[in-house]
CSV table of C-alpha atoms and ligand atoms in Angstrom, one decimal:
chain,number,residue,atom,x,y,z
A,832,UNK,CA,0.0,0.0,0.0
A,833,UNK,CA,1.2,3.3,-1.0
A,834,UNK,CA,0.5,5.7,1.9
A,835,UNK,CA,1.1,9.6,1.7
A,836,UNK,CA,1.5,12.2,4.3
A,837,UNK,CA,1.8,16.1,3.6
A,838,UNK,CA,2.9,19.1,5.5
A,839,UNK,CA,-0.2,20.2,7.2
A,840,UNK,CA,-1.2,23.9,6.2
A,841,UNK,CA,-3.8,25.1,8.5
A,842,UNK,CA,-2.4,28.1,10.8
A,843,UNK,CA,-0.6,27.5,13.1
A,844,UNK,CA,-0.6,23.7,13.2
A,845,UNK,CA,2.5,22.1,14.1
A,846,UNK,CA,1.7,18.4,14.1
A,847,UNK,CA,2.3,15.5,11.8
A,848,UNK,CA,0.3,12.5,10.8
A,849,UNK,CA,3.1,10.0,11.0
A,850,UNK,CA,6.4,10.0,13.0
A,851,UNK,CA,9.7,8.2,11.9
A,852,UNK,CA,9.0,5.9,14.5
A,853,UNK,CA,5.5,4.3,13.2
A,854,UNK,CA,6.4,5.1,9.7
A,855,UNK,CA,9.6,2.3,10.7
A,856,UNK,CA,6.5,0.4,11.6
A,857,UNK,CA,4.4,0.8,8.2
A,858,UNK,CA,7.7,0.1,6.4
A,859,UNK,CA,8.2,-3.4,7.6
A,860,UNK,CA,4.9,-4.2,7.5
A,861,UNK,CA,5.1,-3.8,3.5
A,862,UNK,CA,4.0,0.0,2.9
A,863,UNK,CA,5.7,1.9,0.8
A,864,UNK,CA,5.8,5.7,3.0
A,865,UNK,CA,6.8,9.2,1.1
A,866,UNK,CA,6.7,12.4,2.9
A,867,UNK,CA,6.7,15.6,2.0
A,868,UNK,CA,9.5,17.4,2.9
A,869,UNK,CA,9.5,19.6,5.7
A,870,UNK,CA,6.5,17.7,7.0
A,871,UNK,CA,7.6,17.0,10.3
A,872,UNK,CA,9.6,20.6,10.8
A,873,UNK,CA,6.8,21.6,13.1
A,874,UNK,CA,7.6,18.7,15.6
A,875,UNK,CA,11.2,18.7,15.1
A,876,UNK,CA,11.2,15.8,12.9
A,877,UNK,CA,13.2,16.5,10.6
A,878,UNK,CA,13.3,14.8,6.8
A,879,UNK,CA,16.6,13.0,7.5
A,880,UNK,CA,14.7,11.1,10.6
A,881,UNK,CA,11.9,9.8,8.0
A,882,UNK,CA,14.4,8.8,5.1
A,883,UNK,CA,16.4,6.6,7.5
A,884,UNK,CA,13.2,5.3,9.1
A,885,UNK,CA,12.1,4.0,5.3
A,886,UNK,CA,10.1,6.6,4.1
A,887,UNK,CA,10.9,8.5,0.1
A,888,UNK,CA,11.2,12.2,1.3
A,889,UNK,CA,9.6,13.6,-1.5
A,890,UNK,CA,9.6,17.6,-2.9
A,891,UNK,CA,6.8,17.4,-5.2
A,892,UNK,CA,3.5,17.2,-3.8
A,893,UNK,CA,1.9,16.7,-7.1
A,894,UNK,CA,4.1,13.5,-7.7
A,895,UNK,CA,3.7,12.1,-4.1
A,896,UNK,CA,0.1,12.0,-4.5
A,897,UNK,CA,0.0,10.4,-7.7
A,898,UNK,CA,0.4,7.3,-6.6
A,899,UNK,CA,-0.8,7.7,-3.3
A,900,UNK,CA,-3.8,4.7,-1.9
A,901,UNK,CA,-3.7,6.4,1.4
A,902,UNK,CA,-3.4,9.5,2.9
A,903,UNK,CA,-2.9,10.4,6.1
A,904,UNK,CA,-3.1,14.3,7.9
A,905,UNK,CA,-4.0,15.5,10.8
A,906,UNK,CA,-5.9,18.5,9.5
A,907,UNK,CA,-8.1,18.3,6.0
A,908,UNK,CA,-5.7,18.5,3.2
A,909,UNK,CA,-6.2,21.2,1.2
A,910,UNK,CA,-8.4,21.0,-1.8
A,911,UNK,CA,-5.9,20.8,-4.6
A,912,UNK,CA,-4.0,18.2,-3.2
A,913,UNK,CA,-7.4,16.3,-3.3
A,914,UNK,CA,-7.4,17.0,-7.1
A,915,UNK,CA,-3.9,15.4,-7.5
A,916,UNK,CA,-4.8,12.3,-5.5
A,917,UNK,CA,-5.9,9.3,-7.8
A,918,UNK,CA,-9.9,8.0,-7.8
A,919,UNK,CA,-10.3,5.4,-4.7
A,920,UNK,CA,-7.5,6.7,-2.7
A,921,UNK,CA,-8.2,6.8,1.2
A,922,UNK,CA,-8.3,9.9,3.2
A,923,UNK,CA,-8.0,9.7,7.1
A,924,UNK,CA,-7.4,13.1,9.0
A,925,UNK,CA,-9.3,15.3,11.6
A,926,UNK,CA,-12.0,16.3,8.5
A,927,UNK,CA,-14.3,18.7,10.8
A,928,UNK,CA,-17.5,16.1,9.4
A,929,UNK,CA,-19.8,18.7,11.1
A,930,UNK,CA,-18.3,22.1,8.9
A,931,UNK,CA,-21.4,21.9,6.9
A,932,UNK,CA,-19.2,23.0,3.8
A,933,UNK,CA,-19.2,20.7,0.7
A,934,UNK,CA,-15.7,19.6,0.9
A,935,UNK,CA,-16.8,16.1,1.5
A,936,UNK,CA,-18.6,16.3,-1.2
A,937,UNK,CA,-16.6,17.2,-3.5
A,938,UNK,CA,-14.1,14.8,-2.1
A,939,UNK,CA,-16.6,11.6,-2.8
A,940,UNK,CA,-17.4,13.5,-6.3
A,941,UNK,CA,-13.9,13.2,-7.4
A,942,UNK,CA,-14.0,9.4,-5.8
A,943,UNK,CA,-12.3,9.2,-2.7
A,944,UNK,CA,-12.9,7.5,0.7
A,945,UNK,CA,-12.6,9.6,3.4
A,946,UNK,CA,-12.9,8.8,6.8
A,947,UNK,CA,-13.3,11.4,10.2
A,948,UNK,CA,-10.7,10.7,13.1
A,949,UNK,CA,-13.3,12.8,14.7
A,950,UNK,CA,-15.9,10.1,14.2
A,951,UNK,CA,-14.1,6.7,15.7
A,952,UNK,CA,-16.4,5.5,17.8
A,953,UNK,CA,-16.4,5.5,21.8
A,954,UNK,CA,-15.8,1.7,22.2
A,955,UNK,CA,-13.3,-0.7,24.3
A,956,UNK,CA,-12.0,-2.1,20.6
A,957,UNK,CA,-11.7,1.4,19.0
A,958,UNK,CA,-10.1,3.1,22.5
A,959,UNK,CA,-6.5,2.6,20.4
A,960,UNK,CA,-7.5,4.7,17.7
A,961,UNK,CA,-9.3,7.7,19.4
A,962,UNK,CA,-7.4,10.4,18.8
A,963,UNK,CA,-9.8,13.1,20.1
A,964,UNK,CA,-8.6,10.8,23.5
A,965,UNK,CA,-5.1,11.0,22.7
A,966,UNK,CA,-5.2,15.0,21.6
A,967,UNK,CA,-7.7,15.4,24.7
A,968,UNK,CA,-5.4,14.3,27.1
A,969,UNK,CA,-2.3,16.7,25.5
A,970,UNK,CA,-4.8,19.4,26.0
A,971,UNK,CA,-5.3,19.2,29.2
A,972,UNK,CA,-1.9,18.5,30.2
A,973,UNK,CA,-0.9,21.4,28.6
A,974,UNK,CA,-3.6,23.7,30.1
A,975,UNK,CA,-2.2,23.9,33.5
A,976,UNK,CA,1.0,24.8,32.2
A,977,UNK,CA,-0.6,27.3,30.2
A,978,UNK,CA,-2.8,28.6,33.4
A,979,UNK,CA,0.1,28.4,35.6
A,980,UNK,CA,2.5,30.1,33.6
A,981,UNK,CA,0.3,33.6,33.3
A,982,UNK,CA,-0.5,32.9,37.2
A,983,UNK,CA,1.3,35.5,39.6
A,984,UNK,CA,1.1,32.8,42.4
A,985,UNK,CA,3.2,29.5,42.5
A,986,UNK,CA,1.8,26.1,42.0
A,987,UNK,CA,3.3,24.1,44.9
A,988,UNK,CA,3.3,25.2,48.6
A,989,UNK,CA,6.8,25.9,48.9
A,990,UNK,CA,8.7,26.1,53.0
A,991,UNK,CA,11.9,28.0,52.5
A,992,UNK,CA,14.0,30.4,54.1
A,993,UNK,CA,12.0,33.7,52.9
A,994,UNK,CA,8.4,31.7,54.4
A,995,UNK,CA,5.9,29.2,53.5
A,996,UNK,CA,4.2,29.4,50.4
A,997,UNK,CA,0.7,28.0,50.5
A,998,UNK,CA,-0.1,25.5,47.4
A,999,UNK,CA,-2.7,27.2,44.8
A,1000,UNK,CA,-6.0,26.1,44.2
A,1001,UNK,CA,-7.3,24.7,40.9
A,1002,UNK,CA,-10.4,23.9,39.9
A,1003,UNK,CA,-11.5,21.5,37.0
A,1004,UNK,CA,-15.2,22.1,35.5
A,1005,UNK,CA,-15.3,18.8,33.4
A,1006,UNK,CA,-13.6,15.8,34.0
A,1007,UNK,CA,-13.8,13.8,31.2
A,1008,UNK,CA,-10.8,13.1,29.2
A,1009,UNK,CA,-9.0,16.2,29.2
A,1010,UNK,CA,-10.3,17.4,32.8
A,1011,UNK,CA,-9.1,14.3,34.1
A,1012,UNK,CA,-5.5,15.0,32.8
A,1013,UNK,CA,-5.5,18.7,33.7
A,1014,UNK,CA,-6.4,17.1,37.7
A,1015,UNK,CA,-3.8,14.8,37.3
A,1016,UNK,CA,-1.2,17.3,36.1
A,1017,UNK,CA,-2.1,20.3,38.1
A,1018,UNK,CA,-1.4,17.5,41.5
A,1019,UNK,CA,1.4,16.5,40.0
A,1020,UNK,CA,2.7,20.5,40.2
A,1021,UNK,CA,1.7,20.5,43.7
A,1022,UNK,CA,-1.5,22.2,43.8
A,1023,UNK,CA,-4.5,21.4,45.8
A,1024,UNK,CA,-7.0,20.6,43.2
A,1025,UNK,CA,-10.8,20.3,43.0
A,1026,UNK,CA,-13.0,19.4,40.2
A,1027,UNK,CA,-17.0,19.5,39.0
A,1028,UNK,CA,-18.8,17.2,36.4
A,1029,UNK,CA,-22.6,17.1,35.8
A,1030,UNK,CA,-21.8,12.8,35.2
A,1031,UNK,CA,-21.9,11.2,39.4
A,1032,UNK,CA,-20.3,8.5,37.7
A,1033,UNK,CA,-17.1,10.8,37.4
A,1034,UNK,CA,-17.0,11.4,41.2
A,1035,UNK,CA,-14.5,8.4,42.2
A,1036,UNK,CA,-12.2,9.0,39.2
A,1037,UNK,CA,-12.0,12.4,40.5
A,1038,UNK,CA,-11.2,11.4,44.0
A,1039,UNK,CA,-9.0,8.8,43.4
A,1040,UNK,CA,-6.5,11.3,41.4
A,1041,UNK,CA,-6.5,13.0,44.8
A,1042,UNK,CA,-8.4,15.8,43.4
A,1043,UNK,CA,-12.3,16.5,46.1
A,1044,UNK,CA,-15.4,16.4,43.8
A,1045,UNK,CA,-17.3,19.7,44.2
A,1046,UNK,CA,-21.4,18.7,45.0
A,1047,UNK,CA,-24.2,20.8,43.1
A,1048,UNK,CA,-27.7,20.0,44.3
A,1049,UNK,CA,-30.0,18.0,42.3
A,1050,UNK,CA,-27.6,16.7,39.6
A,1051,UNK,CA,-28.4,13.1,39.0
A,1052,UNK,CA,-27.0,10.1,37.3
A,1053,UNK,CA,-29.8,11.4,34.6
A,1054,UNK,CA,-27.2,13.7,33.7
A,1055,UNK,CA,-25.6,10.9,31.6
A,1056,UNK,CA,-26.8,10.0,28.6
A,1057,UNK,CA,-25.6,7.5,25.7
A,1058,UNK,CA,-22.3,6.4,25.6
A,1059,UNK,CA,-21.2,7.6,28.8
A,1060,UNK,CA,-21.3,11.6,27.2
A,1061,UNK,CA,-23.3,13.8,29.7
A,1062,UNK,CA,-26.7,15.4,28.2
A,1063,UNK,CA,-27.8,18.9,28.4
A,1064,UNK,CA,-29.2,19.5,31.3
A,1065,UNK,CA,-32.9,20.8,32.5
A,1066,UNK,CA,-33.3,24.3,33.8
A,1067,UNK,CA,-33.0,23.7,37.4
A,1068,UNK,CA,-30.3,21.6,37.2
A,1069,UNK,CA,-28.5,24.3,35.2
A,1070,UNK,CA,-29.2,26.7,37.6
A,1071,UNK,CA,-27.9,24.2,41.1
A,1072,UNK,CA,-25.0,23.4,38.6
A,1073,UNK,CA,-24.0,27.6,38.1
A,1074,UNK,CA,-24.7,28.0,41.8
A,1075,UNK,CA,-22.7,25.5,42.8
A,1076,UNK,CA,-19.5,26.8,40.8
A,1077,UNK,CA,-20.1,30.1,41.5
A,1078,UNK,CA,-20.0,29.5,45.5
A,1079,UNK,CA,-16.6,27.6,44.7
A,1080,UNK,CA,-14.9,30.1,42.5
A,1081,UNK,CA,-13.6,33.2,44.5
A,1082,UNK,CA,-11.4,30.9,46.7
A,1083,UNK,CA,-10.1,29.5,43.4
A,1084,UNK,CA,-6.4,30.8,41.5
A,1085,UNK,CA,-6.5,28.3,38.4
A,1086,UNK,CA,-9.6,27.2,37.0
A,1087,UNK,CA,-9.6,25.3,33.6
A,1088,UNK,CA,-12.9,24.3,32.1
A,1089,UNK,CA,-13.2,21.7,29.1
A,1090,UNK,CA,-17.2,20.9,29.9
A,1091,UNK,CA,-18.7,19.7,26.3
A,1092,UNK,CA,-21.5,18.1,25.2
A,1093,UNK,CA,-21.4,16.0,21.4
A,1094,UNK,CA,-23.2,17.9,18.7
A,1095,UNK,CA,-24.0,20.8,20.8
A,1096,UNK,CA,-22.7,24.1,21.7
A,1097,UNK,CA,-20.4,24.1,25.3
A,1098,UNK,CA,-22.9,24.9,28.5
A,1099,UNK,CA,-22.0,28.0,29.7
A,1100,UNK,CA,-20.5,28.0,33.4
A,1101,UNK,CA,-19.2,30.9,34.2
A,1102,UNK,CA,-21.1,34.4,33.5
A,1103,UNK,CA,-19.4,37.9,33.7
A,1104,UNK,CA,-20.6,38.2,37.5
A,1105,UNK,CA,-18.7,35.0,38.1
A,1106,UNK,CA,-15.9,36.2,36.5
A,1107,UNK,CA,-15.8,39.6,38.7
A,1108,UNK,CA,-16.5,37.6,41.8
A,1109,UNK,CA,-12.7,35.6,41.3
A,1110,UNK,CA,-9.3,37.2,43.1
A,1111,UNK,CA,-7.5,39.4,41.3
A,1112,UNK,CA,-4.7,37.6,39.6
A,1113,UNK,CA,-6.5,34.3,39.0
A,1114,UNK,CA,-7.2,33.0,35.4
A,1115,UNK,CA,-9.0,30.8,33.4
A,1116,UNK,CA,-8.4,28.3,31.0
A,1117,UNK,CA,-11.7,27.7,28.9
A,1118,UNK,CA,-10.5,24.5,26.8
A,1119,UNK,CA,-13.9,25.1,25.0
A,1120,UNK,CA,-13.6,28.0,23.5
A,1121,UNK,CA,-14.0,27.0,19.8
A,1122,UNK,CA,-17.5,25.5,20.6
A,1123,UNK,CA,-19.0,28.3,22.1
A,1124,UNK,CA,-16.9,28.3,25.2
A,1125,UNK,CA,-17.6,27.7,29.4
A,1126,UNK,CA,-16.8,30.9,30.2
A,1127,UNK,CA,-18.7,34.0,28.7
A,1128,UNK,CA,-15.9,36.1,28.4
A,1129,UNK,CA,-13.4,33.8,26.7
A,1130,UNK,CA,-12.7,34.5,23.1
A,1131,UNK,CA,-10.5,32.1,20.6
A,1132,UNK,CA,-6.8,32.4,21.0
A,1133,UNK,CA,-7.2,35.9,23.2
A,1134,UNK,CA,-5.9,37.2,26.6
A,1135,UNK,CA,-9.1,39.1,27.9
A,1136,UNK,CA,-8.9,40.9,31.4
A,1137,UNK,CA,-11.9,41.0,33.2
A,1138,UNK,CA,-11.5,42.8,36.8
A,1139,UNK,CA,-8.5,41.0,37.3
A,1140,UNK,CA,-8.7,38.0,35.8
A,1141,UNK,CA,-6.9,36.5,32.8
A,1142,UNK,CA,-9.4,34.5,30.9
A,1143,UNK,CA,-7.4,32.4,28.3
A,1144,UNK,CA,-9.2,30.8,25.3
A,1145,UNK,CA,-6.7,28.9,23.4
A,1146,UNK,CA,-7.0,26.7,20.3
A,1147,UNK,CA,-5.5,24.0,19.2
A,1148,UNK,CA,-3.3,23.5,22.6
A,1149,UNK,CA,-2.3,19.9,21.5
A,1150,UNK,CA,-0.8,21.4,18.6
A,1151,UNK,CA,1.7,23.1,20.9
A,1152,UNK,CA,2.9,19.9,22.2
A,1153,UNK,CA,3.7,18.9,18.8
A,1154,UNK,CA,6.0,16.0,18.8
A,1155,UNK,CA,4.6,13.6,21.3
A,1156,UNK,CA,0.4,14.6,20.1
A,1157,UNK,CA,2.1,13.4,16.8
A,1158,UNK,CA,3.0,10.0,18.0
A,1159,UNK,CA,-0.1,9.5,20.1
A,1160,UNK,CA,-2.0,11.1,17.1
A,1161,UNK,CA,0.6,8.5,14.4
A,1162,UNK,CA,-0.3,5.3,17.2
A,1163,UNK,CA,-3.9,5.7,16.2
A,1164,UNK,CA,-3.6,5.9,13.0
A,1165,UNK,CA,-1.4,2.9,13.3
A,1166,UNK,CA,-3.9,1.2,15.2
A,1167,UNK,CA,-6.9,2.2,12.6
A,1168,UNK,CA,-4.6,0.9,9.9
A,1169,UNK,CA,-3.9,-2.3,11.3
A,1170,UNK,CA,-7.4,-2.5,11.9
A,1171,UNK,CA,-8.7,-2.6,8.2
A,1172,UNK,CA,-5.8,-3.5,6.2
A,1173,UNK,CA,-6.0,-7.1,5.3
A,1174,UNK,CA,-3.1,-8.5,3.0
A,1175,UNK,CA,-1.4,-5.1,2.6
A,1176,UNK,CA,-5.1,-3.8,1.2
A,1177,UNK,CA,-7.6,-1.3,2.5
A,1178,UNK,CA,-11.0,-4.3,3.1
A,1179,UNK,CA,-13.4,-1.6,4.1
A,1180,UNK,CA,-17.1,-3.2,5.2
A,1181,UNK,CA,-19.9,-0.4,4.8
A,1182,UNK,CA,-21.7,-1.5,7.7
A,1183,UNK,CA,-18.0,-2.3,10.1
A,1184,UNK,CA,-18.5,-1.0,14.0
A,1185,UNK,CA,-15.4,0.8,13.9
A,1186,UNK,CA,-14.7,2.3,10.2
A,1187,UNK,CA,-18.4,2.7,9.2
A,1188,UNK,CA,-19.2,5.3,11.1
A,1189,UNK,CA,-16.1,7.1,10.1
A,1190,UNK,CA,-16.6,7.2,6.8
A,1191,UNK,CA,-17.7,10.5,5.7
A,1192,UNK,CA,-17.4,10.5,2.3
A,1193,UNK,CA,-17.3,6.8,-0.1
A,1194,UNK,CA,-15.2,6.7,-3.4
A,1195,UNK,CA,-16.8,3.9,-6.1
A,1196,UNK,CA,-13.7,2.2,-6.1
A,1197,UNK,CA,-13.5,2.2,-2.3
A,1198,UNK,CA,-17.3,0.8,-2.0
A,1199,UNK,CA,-16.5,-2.2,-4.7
A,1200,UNK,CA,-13.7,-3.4,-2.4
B,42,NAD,P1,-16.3,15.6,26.5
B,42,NAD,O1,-15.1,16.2,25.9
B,42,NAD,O2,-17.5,15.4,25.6
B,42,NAD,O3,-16.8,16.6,27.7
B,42,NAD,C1,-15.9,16.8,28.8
B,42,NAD,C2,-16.6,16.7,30.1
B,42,NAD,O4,-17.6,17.7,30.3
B,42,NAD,C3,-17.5,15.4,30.3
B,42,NAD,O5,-16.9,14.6,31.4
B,42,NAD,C4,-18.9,15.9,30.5
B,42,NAD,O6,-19.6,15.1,31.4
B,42,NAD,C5,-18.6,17.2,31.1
B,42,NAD,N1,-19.8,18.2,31.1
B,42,NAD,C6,-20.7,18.3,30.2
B,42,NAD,N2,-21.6,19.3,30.5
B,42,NAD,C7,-21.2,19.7,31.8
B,42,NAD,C8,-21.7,20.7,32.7
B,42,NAD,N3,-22.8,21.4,32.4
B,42,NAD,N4,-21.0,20.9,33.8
B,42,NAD,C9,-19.9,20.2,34.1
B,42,NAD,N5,-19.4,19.3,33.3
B,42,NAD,C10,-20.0,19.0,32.1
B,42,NAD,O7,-16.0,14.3,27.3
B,42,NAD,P2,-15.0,13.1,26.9
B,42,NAD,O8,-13.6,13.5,27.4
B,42,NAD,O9,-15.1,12.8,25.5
B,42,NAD,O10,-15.6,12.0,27.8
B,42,NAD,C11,-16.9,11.6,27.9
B,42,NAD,C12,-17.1,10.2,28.2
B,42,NAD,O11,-16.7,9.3,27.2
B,42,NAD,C13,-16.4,9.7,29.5
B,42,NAD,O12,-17.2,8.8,30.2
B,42,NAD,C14,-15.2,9.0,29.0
B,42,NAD,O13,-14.6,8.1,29.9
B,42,NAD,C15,-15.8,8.3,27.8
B,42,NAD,N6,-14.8,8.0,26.8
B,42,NAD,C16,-14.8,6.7,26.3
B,42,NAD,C17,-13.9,6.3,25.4
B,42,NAD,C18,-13.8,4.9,24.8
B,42,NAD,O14,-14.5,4.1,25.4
B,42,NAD,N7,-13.1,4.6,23.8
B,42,NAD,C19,-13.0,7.2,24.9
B,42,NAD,C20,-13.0,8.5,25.4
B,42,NAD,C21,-13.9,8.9,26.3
């Protein structure tokens, strides 16, 4: 199988879809691997790394993808280099299935297969190729470091020569994949860490990372719906669940939300009164900014000061921790690949639990396989 990976192009991206190390991997296994040059540069991977790892290091896009079965990105590849890529070919990438724009469509016009890392689906046999998982749990990881490095307060409680230093206090709205990392990684900095999910079931994770659960009247197991995701909530749980937060936030310095729910736009948690009630100095890290955001005043990729308080709304934060997103990201590709090639060919089954769902676009040539 002739697989194909390009130098993402969306801003500000920095990951790749396959690492030296996995592309090693693909090689022995029988693949043929070409990369465009400068592809890895972003996570300091540089072309030399892929050549001795197997792969062709290639400078023309237009020939890579001429002869390309399977491409891999992390973001949608641009248009034109769907154009260059021969009918049937595979396309597997992060392919925002939910933009409502017709690039899918065009994509299955000119005959290619693609299928939505977005879209793997939330079971025990796909869990090795969820990359919203793998990229969740960078994110979070790297929002305490991001909170804690525009904090005027330390982390840790500190006893030295010049006095004790009392640990800060972090608080975690969500605890789902990311929240549960930013818990984990916040303790591991020292800080005293507390944390608020509308899902009960969430409760003893919480605890057992050594992180207290914060109550809110009211909110029941009927809080989770399919799949383990949580479900909107009704209006007085909504309002138990604001007053419950809003009675825990002034004490707090770092607070990081990441509260989502699938297919709709991020609850809001934290209104501009909320905001003005926190200590001067603290900040907020709303990890879902791009769908709306937790926090009222956050905006994408913006510092906003609000009485005090830095509210941070980044994008992309898994990005930023380019190299090792790219080999969790590379792993589940790996694992997806390993998954549905049989005999060194793509065997993809319309109605398969794992690749079904994901495919958001179906080539003719794909569909006769
Ligand atoms: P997510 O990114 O959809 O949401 C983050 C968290 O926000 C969730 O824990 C959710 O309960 C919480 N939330 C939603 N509304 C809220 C509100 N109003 N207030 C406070 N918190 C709110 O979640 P996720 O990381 O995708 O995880 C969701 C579930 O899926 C978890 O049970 C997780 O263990 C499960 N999961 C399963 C698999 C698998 O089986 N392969 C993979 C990943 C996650």
């Amino acid at each position: 199988m002739r697989i194909a990976v390009l130098r993402e192009t969306a801003p500000h991206e920095r990951r790749v879809a396959l690492v030296p190390l996995i592309v090693q991997r693909l090689v022995k296994a029988g693949h043929e691997v070409a990369i465009e040059s400068g592809a890895g540069e972003g996570a300091f991977f540089p072309d030399a790394a892929f050549a001795a790892a197997g792969a062709v290091v290639a400078r023309e896009r237009e020939a890579l993808l001429a002869g390309c079965e399977v491409l891999l990105a992390v973001q949608r590849p641009p248009s034109s280099a769907l154009q260059s890529l021969p009918a049937g070919a595979l396309v597997i990438g992060l392919l925002h299935p939910a933009a409502g724009d017709d690039y899918l469509a065009a994509a299955a016009a000119r005959g290619l297969t693609m299928l939505a890392m977005e879209l793997v689906p939330r079971s025990t046999r796909a869990q090795a190729m969820d990359a919203l998982s793998s990229q969740a749990t960078v994110a979070g990881y790297a929002a305490v470091l991001v909170g804690a490095s525009r904090l005027s307060r330390l982390l840790p409680m500190l006893t030295t020569a010049a006095g004790t230093i009392p640990p800060a206090k972090v608080f975690v709205v969500g605890a789902g994949v990311a929240g549960l990392q930013a818990i984990a990684s916040a303790r591991r900095l020292g800080a005293v860490v507390s944390a608020f999910d509308v899902r009960p079931a969430v409760r003893e994770e919480v605890q057992s990372l050594g992180a207290t659960f914060v109550e809110a009247a009211a909110v029941t197991a009927e809080a989770e719906g399919a799949g383990g995701y949580a479900k909107q909530l009704g209006e007085e749980q909504q309002r138990n669940v604001l007053l419950a937060i809003g009675k825990h936030l002034p004490e707090m310095d770092l607070v990081i939300t990441t509260a989502q729910i699938p297919g709709r736009a991020a609850p809001r948690l934290i209104t501009a009164e909320m905001v003005a009630s926190m200590k001067p100095g603290s900040v907020v890290v709303d990890l879902a900014v791009e769908s709306g955001g937790n926090c009222a005043l956050s905006r994408p990729d913006e510092a906003v000061l609000d009485h005090g308080v830095t509210i941070l709304g980044p994008v992309n934060l898994a990005s930023t921790i380019s190299q090792h997103a790219s080999l969790m990201y590379s792993r589940n590709l790996l694992n997806l690949l390993e998954y549905f090639v049989k005999d060194g060919r793509p065997a993809l089954v319309a109605d398969d639990p794992v690749t079904g769902p994901m495919t958001v676009a179906r080539g003719a040539t794909a569909l006769a396989r």
